[in-house]
PDB file of C-alpha atoms and ligand atoms in Angstrom:
ATOM      1  CA  UNK A 113     -22.054  17.422  23.225  1.00 47.00           C
ATOM      2  CA  UNK A 114     -19.768  19.471  20.882  1.00 50.00           C
ATOM      3  CA  UNK A 115     -19.329  17.850  17.710  1.00 64.00           C
ATOM      4  CA  UNK A 116     -15.687  17.422  16.519  1.00 72.00           C
ATOM      5  CA  UNK A 117     -14.953  19.280  13.307  1.00 88.00           C
ATOM      6  CA  UNK A 118     -12.575  17.745  10.773  1.00 92.00           C
ATOM      7  CA  UNK A 119     -12.478  20.613   8.353  1.00 93.00           C
ATOM      8  CA  UNK A 120     -11.941  24.192   9.573  1.00 93.00           C
ATOM      9  CA  UNK A 121     -13.624  27.396   8.318  1.00 91.00           C
ATOM     10  CA  UNK A 122     -10.430  27.952   6.146  1.00 93.00           C
ATOM     11  CA  UNK A 123     -11.254  24.798   4.235  1.00 92.00           C
ATOM     12  CA  UNK A 124      -8.097  23.155   5.680  1.00 96.00           C
ATOM     13  CA  UNK A 125      -8.213  19.769   7.435  1.00 97.00           C
ATOM     14  CA  UNK A 126      -6.790  19.012  10.979  1.00 93.00           C
ATOM     15  CA  UNK A 127      -3.280  18.426   9.737  1.00 95.00           C
ATOM     16  CA  UNK A 128      -3.309  21.633   7.565  1.00 96.00           C
ATOM     17  CA  UNK A 129      -4.028  19.741   4.271  1.00 98.00           C
ATOM     18  CA  UNK A 130      -6.257  20.916   1.484  1.00 98.00           C
ATOM     19  CA  UNK A 131      -9.212  18.487   0.567  1.00 98.00           C
ATOM     20  CA  UNK A 132      -7.167  17.104  -2.379  1.00 98.00           C
ATOM     21  CA  UNK A 133      -3.805  16.922  -0.754  1.00 98.00           C
ATOM     22  CA  UNK A 134      -1.782  13.781   0.121  1.00 98.00           C
ATOM     23  CA  UNK A 135       0.115  13.325   3.289  1.00 98.00           C
ATOM     24  CA  UNK A 136       3.945  13.482   2.761  1.00 98.00           C
ATOM     25  CA  UNK A 137       5.175  10.164   1.082  1.00 98.00           C
ATOM     26  CA  UNK A 138       8.638   8.654   1.030  1.00 98.00           C
ATOM     27  CA  UNK A 139       9.493   5.434  -0.888  1.00 98.00           C
ATOM     28  CA  UNK A 140      12.907   3.579  -0.824  1.00 98.00           C
ATOM     29  CA  UNK A 141      13.399   0.309  -2.821  1.00 98.00           C
ATOM     30  CA  UNK A 142      15.812  -2.268  -1.858  1.00 97.00           C
ATOM     31  CA  UNK A 143      16.222  -1.648   1.795  1.00 98.00           C
ATOM     32  CA  UNK A 144      16.653  -5.402   3.045  1.00 98.00           C
ATOM     33  CA  UNK A 145      19.569  -7.603   2.120  1.00 96.00           C
ATOM     34  CA  UNK A 146      17.997 -10.870   2.787  1.00 97.00           C
ATOM     35  CA  UNK A 147      14.907 -10.560   0.800  1.00 98.00           C
ATOM     36  CA  UNK A 148      14.729 -10.874  -3.052  1.00 98.00           C
ATOM     37  CA  UNK A 149      12.905  -7.495  -3.238  1.00 98.00           C
ATOM     38  CA  UNK A 150      12.045  -4.972  -0.613  1.00 98.00           C
ATOM     39  CA  UNK A 151      10.666  -1.613  -0.199  1.00 98.00           C
ATOM     40  CA  UNK A 152      10.070   0.898   2.688  1.00 98.00           C
ATOM     41  CA  UNK A 153       7.165   3.477   2.592  1.00 98.00           C
ATOM     42  CA  UNK A 154       6.538   6.479   4.985  1.00 98.00           C
ATOM     43  CA  UNK A 155       3.104   7.830   4.410  1.00 98.00           C
ATOM     44  CA  UNK A 156       2.122  10.533   6.791  1.00 98.00           C
ATOM     45  CA  UNK A 157       2.614   8.688  10.216  1.00 98.00           C
ATOM     46  CA  UNK A 158       2.419   5.237   8.651  1.00 98.00           C
ATOM     47  CA  UNK A 159       5.681   3.199   8.243  1.00 98.00           C
ATOM     48  CA  UNK A 160       5.556   0.128   6.201  1.00 98.00           C
ATOM     49  CA  UNK A 161       8.074  -2.402   5.214  1.00 98.00           C
ATOM     50  CA  UNK A 162       7.478  -4.885   2.357  1.00 99.00           C
ATOM     51  CA  UNK A 163       9.661  -8.058   1.640  1.00 98.00           C
ATOM     52  CA  UNK A 164       9.255 -10.282  -1.410  1.00 98.00           C
ATOM     53  CA  UNK A 165      10.699 -13.785  -1.963  1.00 98.00           C
ATOM     54  CA  UNK A 166      10.389 -15.833  -5.107  1.00 93.00           C
ATOM     55  CA  UNK A 167       9.236 -17.080  -7.339  1.00 97.00           C
ATOM     56  CA  UNK A 168      10.168 -20.123  -5.167  1.00 97.00           C
ATOM     57  CA  UNK A 169       8.783 -23.554  -4.170  1.00 94.00           C
ATOM     58  CA  UNK A 170       5.187 -23.457  -2.781  1.00 95.00           C
ATOM     59  CA  UNK A 171       4.534 -24.202   0.934  1.00 85.00           C
ATOM     60  CA  UNK A 172       2.214 -25.755   1.659  1.00 89.00           C
ATOM     61  CA  UNK A 173       2.683 -27.824  -1.351  1.00 92.00           C
ATOM     62  CA  UNK A 174      -0.995 -28.574  -2.021  1.00 95.00           C
ATOM     63  CA  UNK A 175      -1.531 -24.948  -2.958  1.00 96.00           C
ATOM     64  CA  UNK A 176       0.741 -25.386  -6.007  1.00 97.00           C
ATOM     65  CA  UNK A 177      -0.816 -24.538  -9.305  1.00 97.00           C
ATOM     66  CA  UNK A 178       0.587 -26.234 -12.481  1.00 96.00           C
ATOM     67  CA  UNK A 179      -0.356 -23.313 -14.688  1.00 97.00           C
ATOM     68  CA  UNK A 180       0.937 -20.516 -12.792  1.00 98.00           C
ATOM     69  CA  UNK A 181       2.666 -19.089  -9.767  1.00 98.00           C
ATOM     70  CA  UNK A 182       0.504 -18.265  -6.664  1.00 98.00           C
ATOM     71  CA  UNK A 183       0.936 -14.915  -4.839  1.00 98.00           C
ATOM     72  CA  UNK A 184       0.854 -15.194  -1.055  1.00 97.00           C
ATOM     73  CA  UNK A 185       0.662 -12.087   0.885  1.00 98.00           C
ATOM     74  CA  UNK A 186       0.940 -11.864   4.771  1.00 98.00           C
ATOM     75  CA  UNK A 187      -0.052  -8.377   5.962  1.00 98.00           C
ATOM     76  CA  UNK A 188       0.919  -7.905   9.679  1.00 98.00           C
ATOM     77  CA  UNK A 189       0.540  -4.821  11.967  1.00 98.00           C
ATOM     78  CA  UNK A 190       3.445  -4.791  14.570  1.00 97.00           C
ATOM     79  CA  UNK A 191       2.268  -5.078  18.296  1.00 96.00           C
ATOM     80  CA  UNK A 192       3.830  -1.661  18.765  1.00 97.00           C
ATOM     81  CA  UNK A 193       2.375   0.061  15.631  1.00 97.00           C
ATOM     82  CA  UNK A 194      -0.588   1.629  17.383  1.00 96.00           C
ATOM     83  CA  UNK A 195      -1.045   3.353  20.896  1.00 94.00           C
ATOM     84  CA  UNK A 196      -2.846   0.232  22.382  1.00 93.00           C
ATOM     85  CA  UNK A 197      -0.532  -2.858  21.946  1.00 93.00           C
ATOM     86  CA  UNK A 198      -2.004  -5.209  19.206  1.00 92.00           C
ATOM     87  CA  UNK A 199      -2.226  -8.907  20.030  1.00 93.00           C
ATOM     88  CA  UNK A 200       0.290 -10.517  17.780  1.00 90.00           C
ATOM     89  CA  UNK A 201      -0.819 -13.017  15.129  1.00 88.00           C
ATOM     90  CA  UNK A 202      -3.303 -13.300  12.401  1.00 91.00           C
ATOM     91  CA  UNK A 203      -6.831 -11.748  12.739  1.00 96.00           C
ATOM     92  CA  UNK A 204      -9.795 -11.220  10.447  1.00 97.00           C
ATOM     93  CA  UNK A 205      -8.666  -7.660   9.340  1.00 97.00           C
ATOM     94  CA  UNK A 206      -5.185  -8.872   8.442  1.00 98.00           C
ATOM     95  CA  UNK A 207      -6.481 -11.805   6.668  1.00 98.00           C
ATOM     96  CA  UNK A 208      -8.819  -9.554   4.586  1.00 98.00           C
ATOM     97  CA  UNK A 209      -6.015  -7.053   3.736  1.00 98.00           C
ATOM     98  CA  UNK A 210      -3.642  -9.786   2.842  1.00 98.00           C
ATOM     99  CA  UNK A 211      -6.153 -11.268   0.528  1.00 98.00           C
ATOM    100  CA  UNK A 212      -7.191  -8.011  -1.328  1.00 98.00           C
ATOM    101  CA  UNK A 213      -3.454  -6.983  -1.649  1.00 98.00           C
ATOM    102  CA  UNK A 214      -2.605 -10.527  -3.083  1.00 98.00           C
ATOM    103  CA  UNK A 215      -5.368 -10.150  -5.644  1.00 98.00           C
ATOM    104  CA  UNK A 216      -4.190  -6.734  -6.818  1.00 98.00           C
ATOM    105  CA  UNK A 217      -0.588  -7.829  -7.190  1.00 98.00           C
ATOM    106  CA  UNK A 218      -1.589 -11.096  -8.811  1.00 98.00           C
ATOM    107  CA  UNK A 219      -3.272  -9.181 -11.510  1.00 98.00           C
ATOM    108  CA  UNK A 220       0.066  -7.406 -12.624  1.00 98.00           C
ATOM    109  CA  UNK A 221       2.634 -10.212 -11.850  1.00 98.00           C
ATOM    110  CA  UNK A 222       3.142 -12.501 -14.929  1.00 98.00           C
ATOM    111  CA  UNK A 223       2.393 -15.565 -12.950  1.00 98.00           C
ATOM    112  CA  UNK A 224       2.025 -17.885 -15.864  1.00 98.00           C
ATOM    113  CA  UNK A 225       5.758 -17.658 -16.367  1.00 98.00           C
ATOM    114  CA  UNK A 226       6.400 -19.404 -13.242  1.00 98.00           C
ATOM    115  CA  UNK A 227       4.028 -22.525 -12.970  1.00 97.00           C
ATOM    116  CA  UNK A 228       4.044 -24.488  -9.722  1.00 97.00           C
ATOM    117  CA  UNK A 229       5.944 -21.591  -7.697  1.00 98.00           C
ATOM    118  CA  UNK A 230       5.005 -18.968  -5.158  1.00 98.00           C
ATOM    119  CA  UNK A 231       5.666 -15.239  -4.832  1.00 98.00           C
ATOM    120  CA  UNK A 232       5.678 -14.595  -1.137  1.00 98.00           C
ATOM    121  CA  UNK A 233       4.976 -11.007  -0.077  1.00 98.00           C
ATOM    122  CA  UNK A 234       5.372  -9.996   3.678  1.00 98.00           C
ATOM    123  CA  UNK A 235       4.019  -6.520   4.685  1.00 98.00           C
ATOM    124  CA  UNK A 236       4.916  -5.369   8.121  1.00 98.00           C
ATOM    125  CA  UNK A 237       3.329  -2.268   9.340  1.00 98.00           C
ATOM    126  CA  UNK A 238       5.678  -0.734  11.863  1.00 98.00           C
ATOM    127  CA  UNK A 239       3.592   2.381  12.695  1.00 98.00           C
ATOM    128  CA  UNK A 240      -0.146   2.736  11.578  1.00 98.00           C
ATOM    129  CA  UNK A 241      -2.096   5.835  11.107  1.00 98.00           C
ATOM    130  CA  UNK A 242      -4.881   5.067   8.676  1.00 98.00           C
ATOM    131  CA  UNK A 243      -4.339   4.050   5.097  1.00 98.00           C
ATOM    132  CA  UNK A 244      -2.001   1.139   5.895  1.00 98.00           C
ATOM    133  CA  UNK A 245      -3.513  -1.089   3.215  1.00 98.00           C
ATOM    134  CA  UNK A 246      -2.829   1.643   0.519  1.00 98.00           C
ATOM    135  CA  UNK A 247       0.691   2.070   1.875  1.00 98.00           C
ATOM    136  CA  UNK A 248       1.149  -1.697   2.019  1.00 98.00           C
ATOM    137  CA  UNK A 249       0.038  -2.396  -1.565  1.00 98.00           C
ATOM    138  CA  UNK A 250       2.246   0.513  -2.784  1.00 98.00           C
ATOM    139  CA  UNK A 251       5.138  -0.661  -0.991  1.00 99.00           C
ATOM    140  CA  UNK A 252       4.629  -4.387  -2.077  1.00 99.00           C
ATOM    141  CA  UNK A 253       4.360  -3.222  -5.687  1.00 98.00           C
ATOM    142  CA  UNK A 254       7.778  -1.628  -5.563  1.00 98.00           C
ATOM    143  CA  UNK A 255       9.264  -4.681  -3.673  1.00 98.00           C
ATOM    144  CA  UNK A 256       7.998  -7.126  -6.277  1.00 98.00           C
ATOM    145  CA  UNK A 257       9.564  -4.892  -9.005  1.00 98.00           C
ATOM    146  CA  UNK A 258      12.822  -4.594  -6.933  1.00 98.00           C
ATOM    147  CA  UNK A 259      12.746  -8.585  -6.866  1.00 98.00           C
ATOM    148  CA  UNK A 260      12.992  -8.397 -10.612  1.00 98.00           C
ATOM    149  CA  UNK A 261       9.705 -10.401 -11.003  1.00 98.00           C
ATOM    150  CA  UNK A 262       8.058  -9.602 -14.308  1.00 98.00           C
ATOM    151  CA  UNK A 263       4.976  -7.552 -14.124  1.00 98.00           C
ATOM    152  CA  UNK A 264       2.854  -5.643 -16.464  1.00 97.00           C
ATOM    153  CA  UNK A 265       2.984  -2.582 -14.433  1.00 98.00           C
ATOM    154  CA  UNK A 266       3.372  -1.193 -10.961  1.00 98.00           C
ATOM    155  CA  UNK A 267       0.105  -1.093  -8.856  1.00 98.00           C
ATOM    156  CA  UNK A 268      -0.586   2.158  -6.826  1.00 98.00           C
ATOM    157  CA  UNK A 269      -2.912   2.625  -4.084  1.00 98.00           C
ATOM    158  CA  UNK A 270      -4.509   5.546  -2.325  1.00 98.00           C
ATOM    159  CA  UNK A 271      -7.902   6.201  -0.595  1.00 98.00           C
ATOM    160  CA  UNK A 272     -10.331   9.148  -0.869  1.00 98.00           C
ATOM    161  CA  UNK A 273     -13.533   9.555   1.340  1.00 98.00           C
ATOM    162  CA  UNK A 274     -15.764  12.102   2.882  1.00 98.00           C
ATOM    163  CA  UNK A 275     -15.589  14.050   6.147  1.00 96.00           C
ATOM    164  CA  UNK A 276     -17.676  16.907   7.280  1.00 95.00           C
ATOM    165  CA  UNK A 277     -19.718  16.610   4.055  1.00 95.00           C
ATOM    166  CA  UNK A 278     -16.650  17.212   1.802  1.00 97.00           C
ATOM    167  CA  UNK A 279     -14.817  14.791  -0.470  1.00 98.00           C
ATOM    168  CA  UNK A 280     -11.202  14.460   0.770  1.00 98.00           C
ATOM    169  CA  UNK A 281      -8.209  12.694  -0.354  1.00 98.00           C
ATOM    170  CA  UNK A 282      -5.863  10.287   1.801  1.00 98.00           C
ATOM    171  CA  UNK A 283      -7.857  10.180   5.120  1.00 98.00           C
ATOM    172  CA  UNK A 284      -5.904  10.594   8.238  1.00 97.00           C
ATOM    173  CA  UNK A 285      -6.607   8.826  11.471  1.00 96.00           C
ATOM    174  CA  UNK A 286      -9.425  10.993  12.895  1.00 96.00           C
ATOM    175  CA  UNK A 287     -11.093  11.419   9.365  1.00 97.00           C
ATOM    176  CA  UNK A 288     -10.888   7.609   9.084  1.00 96.00           C
ATOM    177  CA  UNK A 289     -12.457   7.156  12.502  1.00 95.00           C
ATOM    178  CA  UNK A 290     -15.030  10.057  12.444  1.00 95.00           C
ATOM    179  CA  UNK A 291     -15.559  10.729   8.762  1.00 96.00           C
ATOM    180  CA  UNK A 292     -18.588   9.555   6.701  1.00 97.00           C
ATOM    181  CA  UNK A 293     -16.799   7.375   3.989  1.00 98.00           C
ATOM    182  CA  UNK A 294     -13.434   5.785   3.185  1.00 98.00           C
ATOM    183  CA  UNK A 295     -12.757   4.371  -0.390  1.00 98.00           C
ATOM    184  CA  UNK A 296      -9.341   2.592  -0.775  1.00 98.00           C
ATOM    185  CA  UNK A 297      -8.378   2.163  -4.424  1.00 98.00           C
ATOM    186  CA  UNK A 298      -5.732   0.073  -6.236  1.00 98.00           C
ATOM    187  CA  UNK A 299      -5.022   1.502  -9.625  1.00 98.00           C
ATOM    188  CA  UNK A 300      -2.706   1.093 -12.617  1.00 98.00           C
ATOM    189  CA  UNK A 301      -2.324   4.516 -13.937  1.00 95.00           C
ATOM    190  CA  UNK A 302      -1.004   3.537 -17.468  1.00 94.00           C
ATOM    191  CA  UNK A 303      -4.001   1.382 -18.362  1.00 96.00           C
ATOM    192  CA  UNK A 304      -6.682   2.948 -16.086  1.00 97.00           C
ATOM    193  CA  UNK A 305      -7.392  -0.426 -14.555  1.00 98.00           C
ATOM    194  CA  UNK A 306      -8.940  -0.809 -11.049  1.00 98.00           C
ATOM    195  CA  UNK A 307      -7.469  -3.719  -9.232  1.00 98.00           C
ATOM    196  CA  UNK A 308      -8.805  -2.903  -5.588  1.00 98.00           C
ATOM    197  CA  UNK A 309     -11.892  -1.093  -4.564  1.00 98.00           C
ATOM    198  CA  UNK A 310     -13.358  -1.056  -1.212  1.00 98.00           C
ATOM    199  CA  UNK A 311     -15.917   1.349   0.507  1.00 97.00           C
ATOM    200  CA  UNK A 312     -16.665   1.919   4.061  1.00 96.00           C
ATOM    201  CA  UNK A 313     -19.466   4.263   4.654  1.00 97.00           C
ATOM    202  CA  UNK A 314     -21.901   5.958   2.358  1.00 96.00           C
ATOM    203  CA  UNK A 315     -21.419   8.267  -0.891  1.00 98.00           C
ATOM    204  CA  UNK A 316     -23.906   9.463  -3.533  1.00 98.00           C
ATOM    205  CA  UNK A 317     -22.993   8.432  -6.952  1.00 98.00           C
ATOM    206  CA  UNK A 318     -21.561  11.960  -7.584  1.00 98.00           C
ATOM    207  CA  UNK A 319     -19.557  11.878  -4.550  1.00 98.00           C
ATOM    208  CA  UNK A 320     -18.224   8.526  -5.395  1.00 98.00           C
ATOM    209  CA  UNK A 321     -17.160   9.465  -8.811  1.00 98.00           C
ATOM    210  CA  UNK A 322     -15.482  12.699  -7.235  1.00 98.00           C
ATOM    211  CA  UNK A 323     -13.726  10.630  -4.671  1.00 98.00           C
ATOM    212  CA  UNK A 324     -12.518   8.004  -7.284  1.00 98.00           C
ATOM    213  CA  UNK A 325     -11.119  10.774  -9.615  1.00 98.00           C
ATOM    214  CA  UNK A 326      -9.366  12.323  -6.685  1.00 98.00           C
ATOM    215  CA  UNK A 327      -7.875   8.996  -5.741  1.00 98.00           C
ATOM    216  CA  UNK A 328      -6.909   8.035  -9.321  1.00 98.00           C
ATOM    217  CA  UNK A 329      -5.047  11.519  -9.786  1.00 98.00           C
ATOM    218  CA  UNK A 330      -3.253  11.251  -6.603  1.00 98.00           C
ATOM    219  CA  UNK A 331      -2.271   7.583  -7.748  1.00 98.00           C
ATOM    220  CA  UNK A 332      -0.646   9.119 -10.876  1.00 98.00           C
ATOM    221  CA  UNK A 333       1.756  11.337  -8.569  1.00 98.00           C
ATOM    222  CA  UNK A 334       2.497   8.180  -6.247  1.00 98.00           C
ATOM    223  CA  UNK A 335       3.218   6.062  -9.481  1.00 98.00           C
ATOM    224  CA  UNK A 336       6.011   8.640 -10.213  1.00 98.00           C
ATOM    225  CA  UNK A 337       7.393   8.349  -6.644  1.00 98.00           C
ATOM    226  CA  UNK A 338       7.492   4.524  -7.098  1.00 98.00           C
ATOM    227  CA  UNK A 339       9.372   4.765 -10.253  1.00 98.00           C
ATOM    228  CA  UNK A 340      11.711   7.232  -8.782  1.00 98.00           C
ATOM    229  CA  UNK A 341      12.553   4.859  -5.821  1.00 98.00           C
ATOM    230  CA  UNK A 342      13.446   2.035  -8.325  1.00 98.00           C
ATOM    231  CA  UNK A 343      15.478   4.377 -10.306  1.00 97.00           C
ATOM    232  CA  UNK A 344      17.417   5.538  -7.167  1.00 97.00           C
ATOM    233  CA  UNK A 345      17.902   1.962  -6.140  1.00 95.00           C
ATOM    234  CA  UNK A 346      19.481   1.046  -9.348  1.00 88.00           C
ATOM    235  CA  UNK A 347      21.653   4.122  -9.501  1.00 88.00           C
ATOM    236  CA  UNK A 348      23.129   3.213  -5.986  1.00 56.00           C
ATOM    237  CA  UNK A 349      23.359  -0.523  -6.897  1.00 51.00           C
ATOM    238  CA  UNK A 350      25.367   0.393 -10.123  1.00 53.00           C
ATOM    239  CA  UNK A 351      28.413   1.369  -7.940  1.00 52.00           C
ATOM    240  CA  UNK A 352      28.185  -1.020  -5.092  1.00 55.00           C
ATOM    241  CA  UNK A 353      25.625  -3.428  -3.635  1.00 54.00           C
ATOM    242  CA  UNK A 354      24.652  -0.971  -0.991  1.00 51.00           C
ATOM    243  CA  UNK A 355      21.113  -0.215   0.117  1.00 51.00           C
ATOM    244  CA  UNK A 356      20.080   3.428   0.738  1.00 51.00           C
ATOM    245  CA  UNK A 357      19.523   2.761   4.346  1.00 50.00           C
ATOM    246  CA  UNK A 358      23.030   1.441   4.837  1.00 47.00           C
ATOM    247  CA  UNK A 359      24.504   4.469   3.227  1.00 48.00           C
ATOM    248  CA  UNK A 360      22.847   6.716   6.041  1.00 43.00           C
ATOM    249  CA  UNK A 361      24.087   4.403   8.801  1.00 43.00           C
ATOM    250  CA  UNK A 362      27.673   4.475   7.360  1.00 43.00           C
TER     251      UNK A 362
HETATM  252  P1  ADP B  33      -6.312   0.998   7.009  1.00 53.00           P
HETATM  253  O1  ADP B  33      -5.030   0.963   7.762  1.00 53.00           O
HETATM  254  O2  ADP B  33      -5.992   0.363   5.581  1.00 53.00           O
HETATM  255  O3  ADP B  33      -6.982   2.409   6.804  1.00 53.00           O
HETATM  256  P2  ADP B  33      -8.448   0.260   8.585  1.00 53.00           P
HETATM  257  O4  ADP B  33      -9.511   1.319   8.242  1.00 53.00           O
HETATM  258  O5  ADP B  33      -8.969  -1.102   9.073  1.00 53.00           O
HETATM  259  O6  ADP B  33      -7.248   0.045   7.670  1.00 53.00           O
HETATM  260  O7  ADP B  33      -7.734   0.870   9.857  1.00 53.00           O
HETATM  261  C1  ADP B  33      -7.695   2.154  10.045  1.00 53.00           C
HETATM  262  C2  ADP B  33      -6.528   2.544  11.149  1.00 53.00           C
HETATM  263  O8  ADP B  33      -7.046   2.047  12.384  1.00 53.00           O
HETATM  264  C3  ADP B  33      -5.191   1.833  10.971  1.00 53.00           C
HETATM  265  O9  ADP B  33      -4.303   2.466  10.070  1.00 53.00           O
HETATM  266  C4  ADP B  33      -4.622   1.876  12.430  1.00 53.00           C
HETATM  267  O10 ADP B  33      -4.113   3.153  12.554  1.00 53.00           O
HETATM  268  C5  ADP B  33      -5.915   1.614  13.248  1.00 53.00           C
HETATM  269  N1  ADP B  33      -6.049   0.302  13.590  1.00 53.00           N
HETATM  270  C6  ADP B  33      -6.554  -0.780  13.009  1.00 53.00           C
HETATM  271  N2  ADP B  33      -6.469  -1.827  13.611  1.00 53.00           N
HETATM  272  C7  ADP B  33      -6.246  -1.553  14.907  1.00 53.00           C
HETATM  273  C8  ADP B  33      -6.206  -2.174  16.304  1.00 53.00           C
HETATM  274  N3  ADP B  33      -6.402  -3.451  16.250  1.00 53.00           N
HETATM  275  N4  ADP B  33      -5.856  -1.441  17.309  1.00 53.00           N
HETATM  276  C9  ADP B  33      -5.636  -0.129  17.153  1.00 53.00           C
HETATM  277  N5  ADP B  33      -5.704   0.564  16.134  1.00 53.00           N
HETATM  278  C10 ADP B  33      -5.985  -0.159  14.823  1.00 53.00           C
END
């Protein structure tokens, strides 16, 4: 059997990227009229939409907390988001991703300002090609800011990992499937705090540190893209209540 190689002799990856290069990322804020806040992220072949409602009444009511708002995240991959149709509805993976994204967002949202209420975040993955939890958290963070919900800062997310014995940034689909490790990170660049950290696979301590540094540096670049998306949203909104998407359609 011939082993599939993920990094060529020229040091470049399958899609032509250098080891520390991100896939192309595009972020738009305020793309949905009917949500309090929203964002759309294209990240390589991933297409992810985030919608935020609240702070609003808690459903179901028994979840209410008299001291702070709760953050409820629903991550969902659309049935048509991958080659094989996904069975609709919740599953273990979606429940796990919703939980970790919720915990990361809860860390930055000033929840104690809104007791007995809920911030509801819906993340819809329209197309998936590895790294959807990172794209989802990055989008959700912009959508919460777009909703005007007070936060200490934006959260950024990006993964690093290992393939063909090399530490690489932002794993693509085959690197995720065939590589040796994947480490998604949720990060607050201004304070250096880590709010999400998972690891699939094995890394030595030195490799782990290299992967973390690579992901943290990339997060700083993505943070600028998030802020730029919010700035553009306000610039458009200053004239008229138009979303960027609407402008393109018109
Ligand atoms: P992430 O999307 O955050 O990297 P995973 O590592 O669990 O999360 O998934 C990697 C990729 O595998 C996804 O982005 C998606 O492209 C694909 N994938 C995940 N779940 C399914 C599924 N049920 N059917 C087909 N492909 C899937």
